[in-house]
Coordinates of C-alpha atoms and ligand atoms in Angstrom, one line a residue:
M1 CA 177.0 6.2 270.3
P2 CA 176.4 6.3 266.5
R3 CA 179.5 5.8 264.3
I4 CA 179.7 8.1 261.3
L5 CA 181.9 7.3 258.4
F6 CA 183.2 10.3 256.6
A7 CA 183.4 8.9 253.1
A8 CA 184.0 12.0 251.1
K9 CA 187.4 12.7 249.5
P10 CA 190.1 12.7 252.3
E11 CA 191.2 16.2 251.4
Q12 CA 187.7 17.5 252.3
W13 CA 188.0 16.4 255.9
P14 CA 189.8 19.5 257.2
A15 CA 187.0 21.7 256.0
Y16 CA 184.4 19.4 257.7
E17 CA 186.1 18.4 260.9
T18 CA 185.1 21.4 263.0
P19 CA 181.7 22.1 261.4
L20 CA 180.6 18.5 261.8
A21 CA 181.7 18.3 265.4
T22 CA 180.0 21.6 266.2
A23 CA 176.8 20.7 264.4
L24 CA 176.6 17.2 266.1
A25 CA 177.1 18.8 269.5
E26 CA 174.5 21.4 268.8
A27 CA 172.1 18.7 267.8
G28 CA 172.8 16.9 271.1
I29 CA 174.5 13.9 269.4
D30 CA 177.4 12.2 270.9
A31 CA 178.9 10.4 267.9
E32 CA 182.2 9.0 266.8
I33 CA 183.4 10.0 263.4
V34 CA 185.6 7.5 261.6
H35 CA 187.4 7.2 258.2
P36 CA 187.6 4.6 255.5
G37 CA 189.3 1.5 256.9
A38 CA 186.9 1.3 259.8
D39 CA 184.9 -1.9 260.0
P40 CA 181.9 -1.4 257.6
A41 CA 179.7 -3.5 259.8
S42 CA 180.1 -1.0 262.6
I43 CA 178.9 2.1 260.7
D44 CA 175.6 3.8 261.4
Y45 CA 175.7 6.7 258.9
I46 CA 177.8 7.4 255.8
V47 CA 178.6 10.9 254.8
Y48 CA 179.0 10.5 251.1
T49 CA 180.4 12.2 248.0
P50 CA 180.4 10.6 244.5
F51 CA 184.2 10.5 244.1
G52 CA 184.9 9.3 247.6
P53 CA 186.1 5.8 248.6
V54 CA 182.8 4.0 249.2
Q55 CA 181.0 2.6 246.1
D56 CA 180.0 -0.8 247.4
F57 CA 177.5 -0.5 250.2
T58 CA 177.0 -4.2 250.7
P59 CA 179.2 -4.6 253.8
Y60 CA 177.5 -1.6 255.6
T61 CA 175.0 -3.9 257.1
R62 CA 173.9 -1.7 260.0
T63 CA 174.0 1.7 258.2
K64 CA 170.8 3.6 258.7
A65 CA 171.3 6.2 256.0
V66 CA 173.7 7.4 253.4
L67 CA 173.9 11.2 253.6
S68 CA 175.2 12.9 250.4
L69 CA 177.1 16.2 250.6
W70 CA 176.0 16.8 247.0
A71 CA 172.5 17.9 245.8
G72 CA 172.9 15.9 242.6
V73 CA 172.7 12.1 243.2
E74 CA 172.9 10.7 239.7
R75 CA 176.1 8.9 240.4
I76 CA 174.7 6.9 243.3
V77 CA 170.9 6.6 242.7
G78 CA 171.3 3.6 240.5
N79 CA 173.8 1.8 242.7
E80 CA 172.4 -1.6 243.2
T81 CA 174.5 -2.3 246.3
L82 CA 172.7 0.6 248.0
T83 CA 169.8 -0.7 250.0
Q84 CA 170.0 2.0 252.8
P85 CA 168.0 5.2 252.6
L86 CA 169.7 7.9 250.6
C87 CA 169.4 11.6 251.4
R88 CA 170.6 14.4 249.2
M89 CA 172.0 17.8 250.3
V90 CA 169.6 20.7 250.5
D91 CA 171.7 23.4 252.1
E92 CA 171.2 27.1 252.5
G93 CA 174.8 27.7 251.2
L94 CA 174.1 25.8 248.0
E95 CA 170.8 27.7 247.6
R96 CA 172.4 31.1 248.1
G97 CA 175.2 30.3 245.7
M98 CA 172.8 29.1 243.0
V99 CA 170.6 32.2 243.5
E100 CA 173.6 34.5 243.1
W101 CA 175.0 32.6 240.0
V102 CA 171.6 32.5 238.2
T103 CA 170.7 36.1 239.2
G104 CA 174.1 37.4 238.2
H105 CA 174.1 35.8 234.7
T106 CA 170.4 36.7 234.1
L107 CA 171.2 40.3 234.9
R108 CA 174.3 40.2 232.7
Y109 CA 172.2 39.2 229.7
H110 CA 169.2 41.3 230.6
L111 CA 171.4 44.5 230.8
G112 CA 173.5 43.6 227.8
I113 CA 176.7 43.9 229.8
D114 CA 178.7 42.0 227.2
F115 CA 177.7 44.4 224.5
Y116 CA 179.4 47.3 226.3
R117 CA 182.4 45.1 227.2
T118 CA 182.9 44.3 223.5
H119 CA 182.1 47.7 222.1
Q120 CA 184.3 49.9 224.2
D121 CA 185.8 51.6 221.2
G122 CA 185.5 55.3 221.7
V123 CA 182.0 55.5 220.2
W124 CA 179.4 57.0 222.6
R125 CA 176.4 54.7 222.1
Q126 CA 173.9 56.3 224.3
G127 CA 170.4 55.1 223.4
E128 CA 171.6 52.3 221.1
Q129 CA 170.9 49.4 223.5
V130 CA 168.2 50.2 226.0
P131 CA 167.2 47.0 227.7
P132 CA 163.5 46.5 228.7
L133 CA 162.8 46.7 232.4
A134 CA 162.6 43.4 234.3
P135 CA 158.7 43.3 234.2
D136 CA 159.0 43.2 230.4
R137 CA 161.6 40.4 230.4
S138 CA 160.4 36.8 230.5
V139 CA 162.6 34.4 232.3
V140 CA 162.0 30.6 232.6
I141 CA 163.4 28.3 235.2
L142 CA 163.3 24.6 234.3
G143 CA 163.1 22.7 237.7
L144 CA 161.3 24.2 240.7
G145 CA 163.0 22.2 243.4
A146 CA 165.0 23.5 246.3
L147 CA 167.3 25.5 244.0
G148 CA 165.1 26.3 241.1
A149 CA 162.3 27.6 243.3
A150 CA 164.8 29.8 245.2
C151 CA 166.1 31.3 241.9
A152 CA 162.6 31.8 240.5
K153 CA 161.6 33.7 243.7
A154 CA 164.7 35.8 243.6
L155 CA 164.2 36.8 240.0
A156 CA 160.5 37.5 240.6
G157 CA 161.6 39.7 243.5
L158 CA 163.7 41.7 241.0
G159 CA 160.5 42.2 239.0
F160 CA 161.1 39.7 236.1
K161 CA 158.2 37.8 234.6
V162 CA 159.1 34.3 235.8
T163 CA 157.7 31.0 234.5
G164 CA 158.8 27.8 236.3
W165 CA 158.5 24.3 235.0
S166 CA 158.4 21.1 237.1
R167 CA 157.4 17.5 236.7
T168 CA 154.4 17.7 239.1
P169 CA 152.1 20.7 239.5
K170 CA 153.2 23.5 241.8
T171 CA 152.0 26.8 243.2
L172 CA 154.6 29.4 244.0
E173 CA 153.6 33.0 244.7
G174 CA 154.6 35.4 241.9
I175 CA 155.7 32.6 239.6
D176 CA 153.7 31.2 236.7
C177 CA 154.1 27.5 237.4
V178 CA 153.6 25.0 234.5
H179 CA 154.4 21.3 234.3
G180 CA 154.4 18.3 231.9
A181 CA 155.0 18.3 228.2
E182 CA 152.4 21.0 227.4
G183 CA 153.8 23.2 230.1
L184 CA 157.3 22.8 228.7
K185 CA 156.2 24.0 225.3
M186 CA 154.5 27.0 226.8
A187 CA 157.6 27.8 228.9
L188 CA 160.0 27.5 226.0
E189 CA 158.0 29.7 223.8
R190 CA 158.2 32.6 226.2
A191 CA 161.8 32.0 227.4
E192 CA 163.9 35.1 226.6
I193 CA 166.3 33.9 229.3
L194 CA 166.1 30.2 230.4
A195 CA 167.9 28.6 233.3
T196 CA 167.9 24.8 233.7
I197 CA 168.2 23.6 237.2
L198 CA 167.1 20.0 236.7
P199 CA 168.6 16.8 238.0
N200 CA 170.3 14.3 235.7
T201 CA 167.7 11.6 235.0
P202 CA 166.8 9.7 231.8
E203 CA 163.8 12.0 231.4
T204 CA 165.8 15.2 231.5
T205 CA 168.5 13.9 229.1
N206 CA 168.8 16.0 225.9
L207 CA 165.6 17.9 226.9
L208 CA 167.1 21.0 225.2
N209 CA 167.5 19.6 221.7
A210 CA 167.0 21.0 218.2
E211 CA 163.3 20.9 218.5
S212 CA 163.0 22.5 221.9
L213 CA 165.6 25.2 221.1
A214 CA 163.7 26.0 218.0
R215 CA 160.6 26.8 220.1
M216 CA 162.4 29.5 222.0
P217 CA 162.3 33.1 220.9
K218 CA 165.1 34.0 218.4
G219 CA 168.1 35.2 220.3
A220 CA 167.1 33.7 223.6
V221 CA 169.8 32.9 226.2
I222 CA 170.5 29.7 228.1
L223 CA 172.0 29.3 231.5
N224 CA 172.8 25.8 232.7
P225 CA 173.9 25.4 236.3
G226 CA 171.9 22.1 236.7
R227 CA 173.4 19.1 234.8
G228 CA 175.1 18.7 231.5
N229 CA 172.9 15.8 230.4
V230 CA 170.0 18.3 229.8
I231 CA 171.6 19.8 226.7
D232 CA 172.1 18.2 223.4
D233 CA 175.5 19.9 222.8
D234 CA 175.5 19.6 219.0
A235 CA 172.0 21.1 218.8
L236 CA 173.0 24.0 221.0
L237 CA 176.1 24.7 219.0
A238 CA 174.1 24.7 215.8
A239 CA 171.4 27.0 217.3
L240 CA 174.1 29.4 218.5
D241 CA 175.8 29.5 215.1
A242 CA 172.4 30.0 213.4
G243 CA 171.5 32.9 215.8
Q244 CA 168.5 31.1 217.1
I245 CA 170.2 31.1 220.5
G246 CA 171.9 34.3 221.4
G247 CA 174.2 33.1 224.1
A248 CA 174.8 30.4 226.7
T249 CA 176.5 30.3 230.1
L250 CA 177.2 26.7 231.0
D251 CA 178.5 25.5 234.3
V252 CA 177.9 21.7 233.9
F253 CA 178.7 19.4 231.1
K254 CA 178.2 15.8 229.9
T255 CA 181.9 15.3 230.4
E256 CA 183.7 17.1 233.3
P257 CA 186.2 18.5 233.3
L258 CA 185.1 19.9 229.9
P259 CA 187.7 18.5 227.4
A260 CA 190.2 21.2 226.3
D261 CA 189.3 20.7 222.7
H262 CA 185.5 21.1 223.2
P263 CA 184.0 23.7 220.9
Y264 CA 182.3 25.4 223.9
W265 CA 185.7 26.8 225.2
A266 CA 186.4 28.9 222.1
H267 CA 182.8 29.7 221.1
P268 CA 182.3 33.5 221.1
K269 CA 178.7 33.2 222.4
V270 CA 179.5 30.7 225.2
T271 CA 180.7 31.3 228.7
V272 CA 182.1 28.3 230.5
T273 CA 182.2 28.1 234.2
P274 CA 183.8 25.0 235.8
H275 CA 180.9 23.5 237.9
I276 CA 181.1 26.4 240.4
A277 CA 177.5 27.7 240.3
A278 CA 176.8 26.4 243.8
E279 CA 179.1 24.8 246.3
T280 CA 178.1 22.8 249.4
R281 CA 179.2 25.0 252.4
P282 CA 180.6 22.9 255.3
A283 CA 179.0 24.9 258.1
S284 CA 175.4 24.8 256.8
A285 CA 175.8 21.3 255.3
A286 CA 177.1 19.9 258.6
R287 CA 173.9 21.1 260.3
V288 CA 171.8 19.2 257.7
I289 CA 173.9 16.1 258.2
A290 CA 173.6 16.4 262.0
E291 CA 169.8 17.0 261.8
N292 CA 169.4 13.8 259.7
I293 CA 171.5 11.8 262.2
R294 CA 169.4 13.2 265.0
R295 CA 166.3 12.1 263.1
G296 CA 167.7 8.7 262.5
E297 CA 168.5 8.2 266.1
A298 CA 165.1 9.4 267.2
G299 CA 163.3 7.2 264.7
E300 CA 161.9 10.2 262.8
P301 CA 161.7 10.3 259.0
F302 CA 164.9 11.6 257.3
L303 CA 164.9 15.0 255.5
F304 CA 165.5 15.2 251.7
R305 CA 165.2 11.5 251.0
V306 CA 165.9 10.6 247.4
D307 CA 163.0 9.0 245.4
R308 CA 165.1 6.3 243.8
A309 CA 162.3 5.4 241.3
Q310 CA 162.3 9.1 240.0
G311 CA 166.1 9.3 240.2
Y312 CA 166.3 12.5 242.2
Ligands
NDP401 P1 165.3 19.1 243.6 O1 165.3 17.6 243.5 O2 164.9 19.8 244.8 O3 164.4 19.6 242.3 C1 164.4 19.1 241.1 C2 163.4 19.8 240.2 O4 163.4 19.3 238.9 C3 162.0 19.6 240.8 O5 161.2 20.7 240.7 C4 161.5 18.5 239.8 O6 160.1 18.5 239.6 C5 162.1 18.9 238.5 N1 162.2 17.8 237.6 C6 162.8 16.6 237.8 N2 162.6 15.8 236.7 C7 161.8 16.5 235.9 C8 161.1 16.2 234.7 N3 161.3 15.0 234.1 N4 160.3 17.1 234.1 C9 160.1 18.3 234.7 N5 160.7 18.6 235.9 C10 161.5 17.7 236.5 O7 166.8 19.5 243.2 P2 167.6 20.8 243.5 O8 166.7 22.0 243.2 O9 168.1 20.8 244.9 O10 168.8 20.7 242.6 C11 168.6 20.6 241.2 C12 169.9 20.1 240.5 O11 170.9 21.2 240.5 C13 170.6 19.0 241.2 O12 170.0 17.7 240.8 C14 172.0 19.1 240.7 O13 172.2 18.3 239.6 C15 172.1 20.6 240.3 N6 173.2 21.3 241.1 C16 174.2 21.9 240.5 C17 175.2 22.5 241.2 C18 176.3 23.3 240.5 O14 177.2 23.8 241.2 N7 176.3 23.4 239.2 C19 175.1 22.6 242.6 C20 174.0 21.9 243.2 C21 173.0 21.3 242.5 P3 159.0 18.1 240.9 O15 159.1 19.4 241.8 O16 157.7 18.0 240.2 O17 159.6 16.9 241.5

């Protein structure tokens, strides 16, 4: 019987207790779930979150996999004590949440909703601000992974002209897929609305800097539900103040929680959301964990293994 260590924050256990038991039963796995304090040498699988109790994996000598409840793995991927396979979370709940957040904020800027919120002053402005229809609006998604591709497809489904950028070449129906340094330049130049759904790696750090922001059309909007490392904050603030960037909705930051005195909080063109774009949902995430444990027990390859050399 495999022993599973629930090594997330203890307060997460009530939300996961029933979904994990149900998902394991549905996967036909008879397992024992234990908590920190159990003998590390007896653990077959670790259910992990970054701020949980396990940071040193050395004593987990028989552990077959570390199964992250988070999609982003930047806090564990460089952990030198981790020799076991690492799998990240790809979950339909996360995906749906991200699609809703990105679509909602894209439509907000596309339709000019803020304009009417801030100009509700008794003046009838019919005809003043007619937005283009979606096929005439160019939206760019940086990152075409599980979440980025889902967002790109949803926006293309609404009729937007969607360009997606990734590290390696991709083909996605209805999306103009570009990659590499040249692809990025092309994408930036056409990005009226740009969402970055990239992982935190050395290569993505400060990707949106003074030079790349200057390539975007004047007044373009940035959505960042990926990771805060991607944005050079000083460069974004300068581009917002200069009018080069028309607005930004930011969910993730270099430092979280975003410090109370950070200029983003008070900036009139910035909307701050507190890392809520997409939450792992216990019911669907538990099914992913159970399927990976089933695979581990059957000697099959794990799903969603992190490429530690690439960092995501
Ligand atoms: P994936 O690993 O599935 O996709 C990552 C994408 O980024 C891939 O398309 C990859 O390219 C691309 N990429 C990575 N490095 C580069 C690079 N140097 N240049 C160009 N493209 C690059 O991740 P997910 O889609 O599942 O998640 C993306 C990120 O979203 C997570 O890492 C996490 O940080 C963030 N996130 C945020 C949440 C929130 O609530 N704010 C919730 C969940 C996730 P390729 O396809 O070629 O490999």
